[in-house]
């Protein structure tokens, strides 16, 4: 029987679901899957993006882990595609590759002053508080007044992590350096800015509601933002999510405020114009907007300014190019047709596929990567006639190659070891786990070395 030797690069949910779907799919060939991941631990943004105080979502790791534990997938952690293994290597050892490398960078925001010291990308902050090994251990939390630009769930995560008292994060898996950093934060006011109105936000209702449950944090919303136009009223009447969002916001309007030591302000119809400051961020200037009657907003000419000492832009993520693989610089994705990678002339690049955020762009929840993977895997199966013909398809050849290059890779047993190690770190203080941040320590714990 023919055997498909498949490499998957990126062990986030997209890559793991693709492996699972392929293994369970009806097909006329055997399959052997190797999953390459640049980090010593799998799970991508579920481990390094989802906020630590969202244990239910972090729990998706358990389902992904079951897939890895099925015994039919080999994991090669701590292996960076483009450095430790290349496209030529993959062609030599596999019939095809699926790239599921996601996105970890911040999208740009073109506002004057955005380059000032004290202005940060949300993705970098998320990587810090979620203990990503490739980001600095120290985060400058010295501002009392902070702006967050964006009206999606990542903006809410960042605002919540900034406003929440560090002790309320102690039951979570946050690393020790993150707890210390947040504990010493002098923050009193977090201002979230969105260009449009409450009926146009991209928050999910659950994430929004959670803000109102933060201890010792007042939610501040402004009456002027609730003078809805017809389009907003129609959205509230017809869309359940928007209806709930409006309800939550209106409950906050009616709440007593003034006793909490921290405030989280939601500014709608606020278009950032400029970040001012001499050496570092000193204020944000924004223009008040209003609905333009066509579903968008227009400027009113009214300029406002709020003093801040730090700013986070949460305006989306962006993918990174991979050596030898086509890349769409505008969208930050691998150009593809239903997961089949395309070259500059829109022709299919045989043997190369994409799935997840690097295929579709950085939008959508973990669950969406499943349907994505189904589409991609269907093509991998149907394209059998165009698979690569590898010169050295044996499983040992890949292990030998990595070893010969001195790559200190981790495997699935290694992840189990690291998992147990992190849980043991948390046990003395009754915590489920404490995440290990240092790459060396992750590799040592994985390989019991
Ligand atoms: C801050 C934040 C919070 C989120 N919260 C939620 C939430 O609460 N609920 C929810 O459903 N969704 C949430 N999401 C969305 C969810 O994380 C994504 O939908 C999902 O992770 C995308 O999966 P992916 O596998 O495509 O990418 P990723 O999860 O990013 O996985 C990609 C993997 O590829 C690896 N990789 C990259 N380059 C290379 C390379 N060159 N060589 C080897 N490996 C490589 C990366 O290390 C990573 O492990 C959140 C996203 C963010 C950014």
Short mmCIF file of C-alpha atoms and ligand atoms in Angstrom, two decimals:
data_model
loop_
_atom_site.label_atom_id
_atom_site.label_comp_id
_atom_site.label_asym_id
_atom_site.label_seq_id
_atom_site.Cartn_x
_atom_site.Cartn_y
_atom_site.Cartn_z
CA UNK A 1 0.00 0.00 0.00
CA UNK A 2 1.22 3.53 -0.78
CA UNK A 3 2.27 5.56 2.23
CA UNK A 4 1.89 9.29 2.62
CA UNK A 5 4.83 10.68 4.56
CA UNK A 6 3.50 14.07 5.65
CA UNK A 7 5.37 16.88 7.37
CA UNK A 8 3.33 19.48 9.25
CA UNK A 9 5.17 22.63 10.29
CA UNK A 10 3.60 24.38 13.30
CA UNK A 11 2.04 22.49 16.23
CA UNK A 12 -0.73 24.95 16.99
CA UNK A 13 -4.37 23.89 16.79
CA UNK A 14 -4.40 24.15 12.98
CA UNK A 15 -1.52 21.71 12.56
CA UNK A 16 -2.78 19.29 15.19
CA UNK A 17 -6.33 19.30 13.80
CA UNK A 18 -4.96 18.73 10.28
CA UNK A 19 -3.09 15.66 11.54
CA UNK A 20 -6.18 14.38 13.33
CA UNK A 21 -8.45 14.88 10.34
CA UNK A 22 -6.03 13.20 7.97
CA UNK A 23 -5.62 10.20 10.25
CA UNK A 24 -9.38 9.78 10.53
CA UNK A 25 -10.17 10.47 6.87
CA UNK A 26 -11.18 7.76 4.43
CA UNK A 27 -8.19 7.16 2.16
CA UNK A 28 -6.52 4.48 0.12
CA UNK A 29 -3.05 4.83 1.61
CA UNK A 30 -1.23 4.64 4.93
CA UNK A 31 -0.12 7.81 6.64
CA UNK A 32 2.88 8.72 8.73
CA UNK A 33 2.96 12.25 10.14
CA UNK A 34 5.85 14.27 11.57
CA UNK A 35 4.92 17.52 13.28
CA UNK A 36 7.67 20.16 13.49
CA UNK A 37 7.41 22.96 16.02
CA UNK A 38 9.89 25.73 16.70
CA UNK A 39 9.04 25.82 20.42
CA UNK A 40 9.89 23.03 22.84
CA UNK A 41 6.16 22.80 23.65
CA UNK A 42 3.21 22.34 21.27
CA UNK A 43 -0.20 24.09 21.06
CA UNK A 44 0.78 27.47 19.55
CA UNK A 45 -1.43 30.35 20.59
CA UNK A 46 -3.55 28.16 22.84
CA UNK A 47 -0.51 28.08 25.11
CA UNK A 48 1.00 31.43 24.06
CA UNK A 49 -1.96 33.63 23.13
CA UNK A 50 -5.07 32.63 25.06
CA UNK A 51 -5.01 34.58 28.32
CA UNK A 52 -3.93 32.70 31.46
CA UNK A 53 -7.19 33.57 33.24
CA UNK A 54 -9.19 31.71 30.58
CA UNK A 55 -8.69 28.17 31.88
CA UNK A 56 -11.69 26.82 29.98
CA UNK A 57 -10.15 27.79 26.63
CA UNK A 58 -6.68 26.72 27.76
CA UNK A 59 -8.38 23.37 28.45
CA UNK A 60 -8.61 22.82 24.69
CA UNK A 61 -5.01 21.72 25.14
CA UNK A 62 -6.40 18.51 26.66
CA UNK A 63 -8.26 17.68 23.44
CA UNK A 64 -5.21 18.55 21.31
CA UNK A 65 -3.05 16.46 23.59
CA UNK A 66 -5.31 13.45 23.02
CA UNK A 67 -4.67 13.76 19.30
CA UNK A 68 -0.92 13.85 19.85
CA UNK A 69 -1.17 10.92 22.25
CA UNK A 70 -2.98 8.77 19.68
CA UNK A 71 0.40 7.23 18.92
CA UNK A 72 0.32 8.00 15.20
CA UNK A 73 2.08 11.37 15.15
CA UNK A 74 5.72 12.14 15.88
CA UNK A 75 6.41 15.55 17.40
CA UNK A 76 9.74 17.30 16.78
CA UNK A 77 9.79 20.29 19.12
CA UNK A 78 12.46 23.00 19.26
CA UNK A 79 12.92 22.65 15.47
CA UNK A 80 12.67 25.85 13.46
CA UNK A 81 11.70 25.51 9.82
CA UNK A 82 14.12 27.60 7.74
CA UNK A 83 17.04 27.02 10.12
CA UNK A 84 16.99 23.47 11.50
CA UNK A 85 15.06 21.97 8.61
CA UNK A 86 14.51 23.37 5.12
CA UNK A 87 12.15 22.90 2.21
CA UNK A 88 14.81 20.84 0.40
CA UNK A 89 15.07 18.57 3.45
CA UNK A 90 11.32 18.10 3.47
CA UNK A 91 11.29 17.23 -0.23
CA UNK A 92 13.95 14.61 0.43
CA UNK A 93 12.01 12.93 3.25
CA UNK A 94 8.29 13.55 2.68
CA UNK A 95 5.57 13.42 0.05
CA UNK A 96 4.04 16.71 1.10
CA UNK A 97 4.07 19.44 3.73
CA UNK A 98 1.33 21.44 5.41
CA UNK A 99 2.39 24.79 6.86
CA UNK A 100 0.37 25.82 9.93
CA UNK A 101 2.74 28.43 11.30
CA UNK A 102 0.09 30.95 12.42
CA UNK A 103 0.91 34.58 13.17
CA UNK A 104 2.70 36.03 16.15
CA UNK A 105 3.58 39.57 15.06
CA UNK A 106 1.54 42.74 15.51
CA UNK A 107 -0.03 44.32 12.47
CA UNK A 108 1.08 47.90 11.88
CA UNK A 109 -0.92 50.96 12.87
CA UNK A 110 -0.05 54.09 10.98
CA UNK A 111 -0.57 56.86 13.51
CA UNK A 112 2.02 59.62 14.10
CA UNK A 113 3.93 58.97 17.31
CA UNK A 114 3.28 55.21 17.31
CA UNK A 115 7.05 54.66 17.33
CA UNK A 116 7.56 56.55 20.63
CA UNK A 117 8.97 54.74 23.64
CA UNK A 118 6.09 53.39 25.71
CA UNK A 119 4.11 52.36 22.62
CA UNK A 120 3.80 48.58 22.30
CA UNK A 121 2.20 45.92 20.17
CA UNK A 122 -0.42 43.81 21.92
CA UNK A 123 1.11 40.62 20.49
CA UNK A 124 4.42 41.34 22.22
CA UNK A 125 2.68 41.99 25.54
CA UNK A 126 0.61 38.82 25.16
CA UNK A 127 3.80 36.84 24.45
CA UNK A 128 5.31 38.32 27.60
CA UNK A 129 2.43 37.54 29.94
CA UNK A 130 1.92 34.09 28.42
CA UNK A 131 5.62 33.27 28.96
CA UNK A 132 6.78 32.83 25.36
CA UNK A 133 10.48 31.90 25.54
CA UNK A 134 11.54 34.21 22.69
CA UNK A 135 10.39 37.46 24.32
CA UNK A 136 12.11 39.57 27.01
CA UNK A 137 11.43 38.60 30.63
CA UNK A 138 10.95 42.18 31.81
CA UNK A 139 8.01 44.29 30.73
CA UNK A 140 7.99 48.02 31.58
CA UNK A 141 4.80 48.43 33.61
CA UNK A 142 5.37 51.93 34.96
CA UNK A 143 2.38 53.84 33.57
CA UNK A 144 -0.63 54.93 35.60
CA UNK A 145 -2.71 55.83 32.56
CA UNK A 146 -2.64 53.47 29.57
CA UNK A 147 -4.36 53.43 26.17
CA UNK A 148 -5.37 50.28 24.29
CA UNK A 149 -6.33 50.81 20.64
CA UNK A 150 -8.68 48.21 19.20
CA UNK A 151 -12.15 46.81 19.64
CA UNK A 152 -11.59 43.07 19.35
CA UNK A 153 -11.04 40.33 21.92
CA UNK A 154 -7.27 40.79 22.00
CA UNK A 155 -7.81 44.44 23.02
CA UNK A 156 -10.05 43.19 25.84
CA UNK A 157 -7.47 40.58 26.91
CA UNK A 158 -4.76 43.23 27.06
CA UNK A 159 -6.97 45.74 28.88
CA UNK A 160 -8.08 43.10 31.37
CA UNK A 161 -4.54 41.87 32.04
CA UNK A 162 -3.41 45.47 32.60
CA UNK A 163 -6.31 46.36 34.90
CA UNK A 164 -6.62 43.13 36.86
CA UNK A 165 -4.91 42.92 40.23
CA UNK A 166 -1.97 40.52 39.99
CA UNK A 167 -3.10 38.55 43.02
CA UNK A 168 -6.28 37.63 41.15
CA UNK A 169 -4.08 35.96 38.54
CA UNK A 170 -2.27 33.82 41.08
CA UNK A 171 -4.56 30.80 40.66
CA UNK A 172 -3.58 30.71 36.98
CA UNK A 173 -0.44 29.33 35.32
CA UNK A 174 1.27 32.74 34.96
CA UNK A 175 5.05 32.56 35.25
CA UNK A 176 6.70 34.06 38.33
CA UNK A 177 8.27 37.00 36.43
CA UNK A 178 4.86 37.97 35.03
CA UNK A 179 3.23 37.97 38.46
CA UNK A 180 6.04 40.14 39.85
CA UNK A 181 5.81 42.56 36.93
CA UNK A 182 2.05 42.98 37.17
CA UNK A 183 2.11 43.20 40.97
CA UNK A 184 4.29 46.31 40.82
CA UNK A 185 2.21 48.05 38.16
CA UNK A 186 1.03 51.52 39.25
CA UNK A 187 -1.83 51.51 36.71
CA UNK A 188 -5.04 53.28 37.68
CA UNK A 189 -6.74 53.94 34.33
CA UNK A 190 -6.91 51.81 31.18
CA UNK A 191 -8.59 53.52 28.21
CA UNK A 192 -9.81 51.34 25.33
CA UNK A 193 -10.44 53.15 22.04
CA UNK A 194 -12.60 52.05 19.10
CA UNK A 195 -13.40 54.04 15.97
CA UNK A 196 -16.95 52.80 15.78
CA UNK A 197 -19.92 52.40 18.10
CA UNK A 198 -20.97 49.77 20.65
CA UNK A 199 -23.07 47.96 18.04
CA UNK A 200 -20.06 47.51 15.74
CA UNK A 201 -17.45 46.10 18.11
CA UNK A 202 -15.81 42.74 17.49
CA UNK A 203 -15.79 41.71 21.17
CA UNK A 204 -17.47 38.47 22.07
CA UNK A 205 -20.13 39.02 24.75
CA UNK A 206 -18.51 36.63 27.24
CA UNK A 207 -15.16 38.43 27.07
CA UNK A 208 -16.86 41.77 27.52
CA UNK A 209 -19.00 40.67 30.44
CA UNK A 210 -15.89 39.36 32.20
CA UNK A 211 -14.49 42.89 32.47
CA UNK A 212 -17.38 43.85 34.71
CA UNK A 213 -16.44 41.08 37.13
CA UNK A 214 -12.92 42.33 37.84
CA UNK A 215 -12.35 43.01 41.51
CA UNK A 216 -11.73 46.63 42.45
CA UNK A 217 -12.03 47.81 38.83
CA UNK A 218 -14.80 50.24 37.78
CA UNK A 219 -16.12 49.92 34.24
CA UNK A 220 -16.55 53.39 32.78
CA UNK A 221 -18.76 53.85 29.73
CA UNK A 222 -19.95 57.20 28.45
CA UNK A 223 -23.61 58.13 27.84
CA UNK A 224 -22.75 60.07 24.68
CA UNK A 225 -21.83 56.76 22.97
CA UNK A 226 -25.33 55.33 23.28
CA UNK A 227 -27.28 57.72 21.10
CA UNK A 228 -27.74 54.97 18.50
CA UNK A 229 -28.37 55.57 14.80
CA UNK A 230 -30.84 53.41 12.84
CA UNK A 231 -28.15 50.95 11.66
CA UNK A 232 -27.02 50.34 15.24
CA UNK A 233 -30.60 49.87 16.44
CA UNK A 234 -31.19 47.38 13.63
CA UNK A 235 -27.98 45.49 14.54
CA UNK A 236 -29.05 45.27 18.19
CA UNK A 237 -32.51 44.03 17.19
CA UNK A 238 -31.31 41.43 14.71
CA UNK A 239 -28.04 40.06 16.09
CA UNK A 240 -27.99 38.15 19.37
CA UNK A 241 -24.33 38.92 20.10
CA UNK A 242 -24.80 42.64 19.54
CA UNK A 243 -27.95 42.52 21.65
CA UNK A 244 -26.04 41.00 24.58
CA UNK A 245 -23.13 43.42 24.16
CA UNK A 246 -25.51 46.36 24.28
CA UNK A 247 -27.22 44.91 27.35
CA UNK A 248 -23.92 44.43 29.21
CA UNK A 249 -22.77 47.96 28.38
CA UNK A 250 -26.08 49.43 29.50
CA UNK A 251 -25.88 47.58 32.80
CA UNK A 252 -22.52 49.28 33.37
CA UNK A 253 -24.02 52.68 32.58
CA UNK A 254 -26.38 52.20 35.47
CA UNK A 255 -23.69 51.07 37.93
CA UNK A 256 -22.33 53.16 40.79
CA UNK A 257 -18.66 53.92 40.23
CA UNK A 258 -16.02 55.76 42.19
CA UNK A 259 -14.95 53.34 44.89
CA UNK A 260 -12.50 51.16 42.91
CA UNK A 261 -8.77 51.83 42.78
CA UNK A 262 -8.61 51.09 39.03
CA UNK A 263 -10.84 52.10 36.13
CA UNK A 264 -11.31 50.59 32.70
CA UNK A 265 -12.80 53.12 30.27
CA UNK A 266 -14.42 52.16 26.97
CA UNK A 267 -14.30 55.04 24.48
CA UNK A 268 -16.40 54.43 21.38
CA UNK A 269 -16.55 56.68 18.29
CA UNK A 270 -12.94 57.62 19.00
CA UNK A 271 -10.45 57.66 16.13
CA UNK A 272 -6.81 57.93 17.27
CA UNK A 273 -5.04 60.75 15.38
CA UNK A 274 -1.70 61.09 17.08
CA UNK A 275 0.37 59.86 19.97
CA UNK A 276 2.20 62.83 21.43
CA UNK A 277 5.36 62.93 23.50
CA UNK A 278 8.93 64.18 23.42
CA UNK A 279 10.93 61.12 24.41
CA UNK A 280 8.09 58.79 25.25
CA UNK A 281 4.30 58.56 25.06
CA UNK A 282 2.58 61.48 26.84
CA UNK A 283 -0.95 61.62 25.43
CA UNK A 284 -3.29 60.27 22.83
CA UNK A 285 -5.16 62.72 20.60
CA UNK A 286 -8.28 61.40 18.96
CA UNK A 287 -11.17 62.65 16.90
CA UNK A 288 -14.72 62.00 17.91
CA UNK A 289 -16.52 60.15 15.07
CA UNK A 290 -20.19 59.57 14.26
CA UNK A 291 -22.06 57.05 12.09
CA UNK A 292 -21.98 57.99 8.40
CA UNK A 293 -25.30 56.33 7.62
CA UNK A 294 -23.64 53.70 5.44
CA UNK A 295 -22.37 51.38 8.15
CA UNK A 296 -19.11 53.27 8.70
CA UNK A 297 -18.10 56.38 10.63
CA UNK A 298 -16.93 59.87 9.73
CA UNK A 299 -14.97 62.47 11.69
CA UNK A 300 -16.83 65.19 13.55
CA UNK A 301 -13.85 67.56 13.75
CA UNK A 302 -13.98 67.44 17.55
CA UNK A 303 -10.49 66.65 18.86
CA UNK A 304 -9.89 65.30 22.34
CA UNK A 305 -6.77 64.37 24.27
CA UNK A 306 -6.09 62.06 27.20
CA UNK A 307 -2.76 61.93 29.06
CA UNK A 308 -1.18 58.45 28.98
CA UNK A 309 2.27 57.04 29.61
CA UNK A 310 1.88 53.80 27.67
CA UNK A 311 -0.04 52.63 24.64
CA UNK A 312 -0.88 49.21 23.23
CA UNK A 313 -2.09 48.69 19.69
CA UNK A 314 -4.37 45.67 19.42
CA UNK A 315 -5.23 46.00 15.76
CA UNK A 316 -4.54 42.49 14.60
CA UNK A 317 -1.80 39.94 14.11
CA UNK A 318 0.35 39.35 11.02
CA UNK A 319 2.02 36.23 9.64
CA UNK A 320 5.73 35.82 8.90
CA UNK A 321 7.29 34.61 5.63
CA UNK A 322 8.92 31.18 5.47
CA UNK A 323 12.08 30.37 3.50
CA UNK A 324 11.29 29.18 -0.01
CA UNK A 325 7.51 29.46 0.41
CA UNK A 326 5.39 32.07 -1.43
CA UNK A 327 4.17 34.89 0.81
CA UNK A 328 1.59 37.62 0.43
CA UNK A 329 3.26 40.67 2.00
CA UNK A 330 0.04 42.66 2.09
CA UNK A 331 -2.08 40.13 3.93
CA UNK A 332 0.67 38.34 5.83
CA UNK A 333 -0.45 34.91 4.62
CA UNK A 334 0.76 32.13 2.31
CA UNK A 335 -1.19 32.60 -0.94
CA UNK A 336 -3.40 29.57 -1.47
CA UNK A 337 -6.55 28.17 -2.99
CA UNK A 338 -8.42 26.22 -0.32
CA UNK A 339 -5.08 25.40 1.29
CA UNK A 340 -3.21 24.50 -1.93
CA UNK A 341 -0.27 26.91 -1.99
CA UNK A 342 0.00 29.11 -5.09
CA UNK A 343 3.03 30.72 -6.69
CA UNK A 344 3.25 34.26 -8.11
CA UNK A 345 1.41 33.13 -11.25
CA UNK A 346 -1.41 31.60 -9.22
CA UNK A 347 -0.21 28.10 -10.13
CA UNK A 348 -0.34 25.38 -7.50
CA UNK A 349 2.98 24.59 -5.84
CA UNK A 350 2.84 20.81 -5.74
CA UNK A 351 3.33 19.16 -2.39
CA UNK A 352 2.91 22.38 -0.39
CA UNK A 353 -0.22 23.24 1.62
CA UNK A 354 -1.29 25.73 4.26
CA UNK A 355 -3.85 25.79 7.04
CA UNK A 356 -4.90 27.93 10.03
CA UNK A 357 -4.02 31.58 10.47
CA UNK A 358 -1.13 31.48 7.98
CA UNK A 359 -3.63 30.28 5.36
CA UNK A 360 -6.59 32.49 6.11
CA UNK A 361 -5.21 35.42 8.08
CA UNK A 362 -5.34 36.05 11.82
CA UNK A 363 -9.07 35.97 12.41
CA UNK A 364 -11.32 33.43 14.02
CA UNK A 365 -11.36 31.17 17.01
CA UNK A 366 -9.57 27.91 17.67
CA UNK A 367 -12.62 25.96 16.43
CA UNK A 368 -12.39 27.64 13.03
CA UNK A 369 -8.99 26.08 12.43
CA UNK A 370 -10.74 22.70 12.36
CA UNK A 371 -12.94 23.47 9.35
CA UNK A 372 -9.93 25.08 7.76
CA UNK A 373 -7.91 21.93 8.21
CA UNK A 374 -10.67 19.79 6.71
CA UNK A 375 -10.54 21.81 3.51
CA UNK A 376 -6.75 21.61 3.26
CA UNK A 377 -6.55 17.91 4.10
CA UNK A 378 -9.15 17.08 1.45
CA UNK A 379 -6.77 18.50 -1.17
CA UNK A 380 -3.73 16.71 0.26
CA UNK A 381 -5.61 13.44 -0.15
CA UNK A 382 -6.96 14.19 -3.63
CA UNK A 383 -3.64 15.49 -4.95
CA UNK A 384 -1.89 12.12 -4.61
CA UNK A 385 -0.76 12.19 -8.25
CA UNK A 386 1.24 15.35 -7.56
CA UNK A 387 2.92 14.44 -4.29
CA UNK A 388 6.69 14.65 -4.09
CA UNK A 389 8.69 11.45 -4.53
CA UNK A 390 11.14 11.58 -1.61
CA UNK A 391 14.59 10.00 -1.97
CA UNK A 392 14.78 9.01 1.70
CA UNK A 393 11.30 8.43 3.08
CA UNK A 394 12.25 6.39 6.15
CA UNK A 395 11.27 7.75 9.56
CA UNK A 396 14.77 7.23 10.96
CA UNK A 397 16.34 9.39 8.23
CA UNK A 398 14.72 12.55 9.66
CA UNK A 399 15.78 11.85 13.22
CA UNK A 400 19.31 11.18 11.99
CA UNK A 401 19.34 14.39 9.97
CA UNK A 402 18.34 16.54 12.96
CA UNK A 403 20.80 14.74 15.23
CA UNK A 404 23.62 15.20 12.67
CA UNK A 405 22.93 18.94 12.72
CA UNK A 406 23.09 19.03 16.50
CA UNK A 407 19.45 20.10 16.84
CA UNK A 408 18.36 19.52 20.41
CA UNK A 409 14.84 18.49 19.52
CA UNK A 410 12.13 17.46 21.94
CA UNK A 411 9.45 14.85 21.35
CA UNK A 412 6.06 13.86 22.69
CA UNK A 413 7.49 12.14 25.76
CA UNK A 414 9.41 15.36 26.28
CA UNK A 415 6.19 17.33 26.32
CA UNK A 416 4.77 14.93 28.91
CA UNK A 417 7.90 15.49 31.01
CA UNK A 418 7.64 19.28 30.71
CA UNK A 419 3.92 19.14 31.48
CA UNK A 420 4.58 17.13 34.65
CA UNK A 421 7.47 19.45 35.59
CA UNK A 422 5.29 22.57 35.29
CA UNK A 423 2.54 20.95 37.33
CA UNK A 424 5.05 19.99 40.00
CA UNK A 425 6.25 23.60 40.14
CA UNK A 426 2.71 24.72 40.89
CA UNK A 427 1.82 21.99 43.39
CA UNK A 428 3.46 23.43 46.57
CA UNK A 429 1.33 26.57 46.30
CA UNK A 430 -1.83 24.77 45.18
CA UNK A 431 -1.59 26.02 41.60
CA UNK A 432 -2.42 23.84 38.61
CA UNK A 433 0.93 24.68 37.02
CA UNK A 434 3.54 27.38 36.74
CA UNK A 435 4.71 27.86 33.20
CA UNK A 436 8.41 27.54 32.45
CA UNK A 437 9.61 30.44 30.30
CA UNK A 438 13.28 29.82 29.57
CA UNK A 439 13.84 27.75 26.42
CA UNK A 440 16.87 25.98 27.95
CA UNK A 441 14.89 25.00 31.00
CA UNK A 442 12.01 23.81 28.81
CA UNK A 443 14.36 21.62 26.79
CA UNK A 444 16.12 20.32 29.92
CA UNK A 445 12.81 19.43 31.58
CA UNK A 446 11.55 17.82 28.36
CA UNK A 447 14.65 15.73 27.81
CA UNK A 448 15.23 15.04 31.53
CA UNK A 449 18.77 16.31 31.04
C1 LIG B 1 -4.13 37.01 22.23
C2 LIG B 1 -5.01 35.94 21.63
C3 LIG B 1 -6.03 35.39 22.38
C4 LIG B 1 -6.85 34.41 21.82
N1 LIG B 1 -7.84 33.90 22.59
C5 LIG B 1 -8.67 32.97 22.05
C6 LIG B 1 -9.73 32.43 22.84
O1 LIG B 1 -9.93 32.80 24.00
N2 LIG B 1 -10.53 31.49 22.24
C7 LIG B 1 -10.32 31.06 20.95
O2 LIG B 1 -11.06 30.19 20.47
N3 LIG B 1 -9.33 31.58 20.19
C8 LIG B 1 -8.51 32.51 20.71
N4 LIG B 1 -7.52 33.03 19.95
C9 LIG B 1 -7.38 32.58 18.54
C10 LIG B 1 -6.57 31.27 18.42
O3 LIG B 1 -5.42 31.38 19.21
C11 LIG B 1 -6.24 31.00 16.95
O4 LIG B 1 -7.47 30.84 16.26
C12 LIG B 1 -5.39 29.74 16.73
O5 LIG B 1 -4.37 29.64 17.68
C13 LIG B 1 -4.77 29.75 15.33
O6 LIG B 1 -4.14 28.51 15.18
P1 LIG B 1 -2.88 28.23 14.22
O7 LIG B 1 -2.54 26.81 14.50
O8 LIG B 1 -3.20 28.66 12.86
O9 LIG B 1 -1.71 29.19 14.73
P2 LIG B 1 -0.87 29.19 16.07
O10 LIG B 1 -1.72 28.85 17.23
O11 LIG B 1 -0.16 30.49 16.09
O12 LIG B 1 0.20 28.01 15.89
C14 LIG B 1 1.29 28.14 15.00
C15 LIG B 1 2.47 27.33 15.49
O13 LIG B 1 3.49 27.32 14.49
C16 LIG B 1 4.75 27.46 15.09
N5 LIG B 1 5.69 28.00 14.10
C17 LIG B 1 5.68 29.23 13.55
N6 LIG B 1 6.71 29.38 12.69
C18 LIG B 1 7.39 28.21 12.71
C19 LIG B 1 8.57 27.76 12.04
N7 LIG B 1 9.25 28.52 11.17
N8 LIG B 1 9.02 26.49 12.30
C20 LIG B 1 8.35 25.70 13.18
N9 LIG B 1 7.24 26.08 13.84
C21 LIG B 1 6.76 27.32 13.60
C22 LIG B 1 4.48 28.43 16.24
O14 LIG B 1 5.48 28.36 17.24
C23 LIG B 1 3.12 27.93 16.74
O15 LIG B 1 3.27 26.94 17.73
C24 LIG B 1 -6.67 33.99 20.48
C25 LIG B 1 -5.63 34.55 19.72
C26 LIG B 1 -4.81 35.52 20.28
C27 LIG B 1 -3.74 36.11 19.44
#
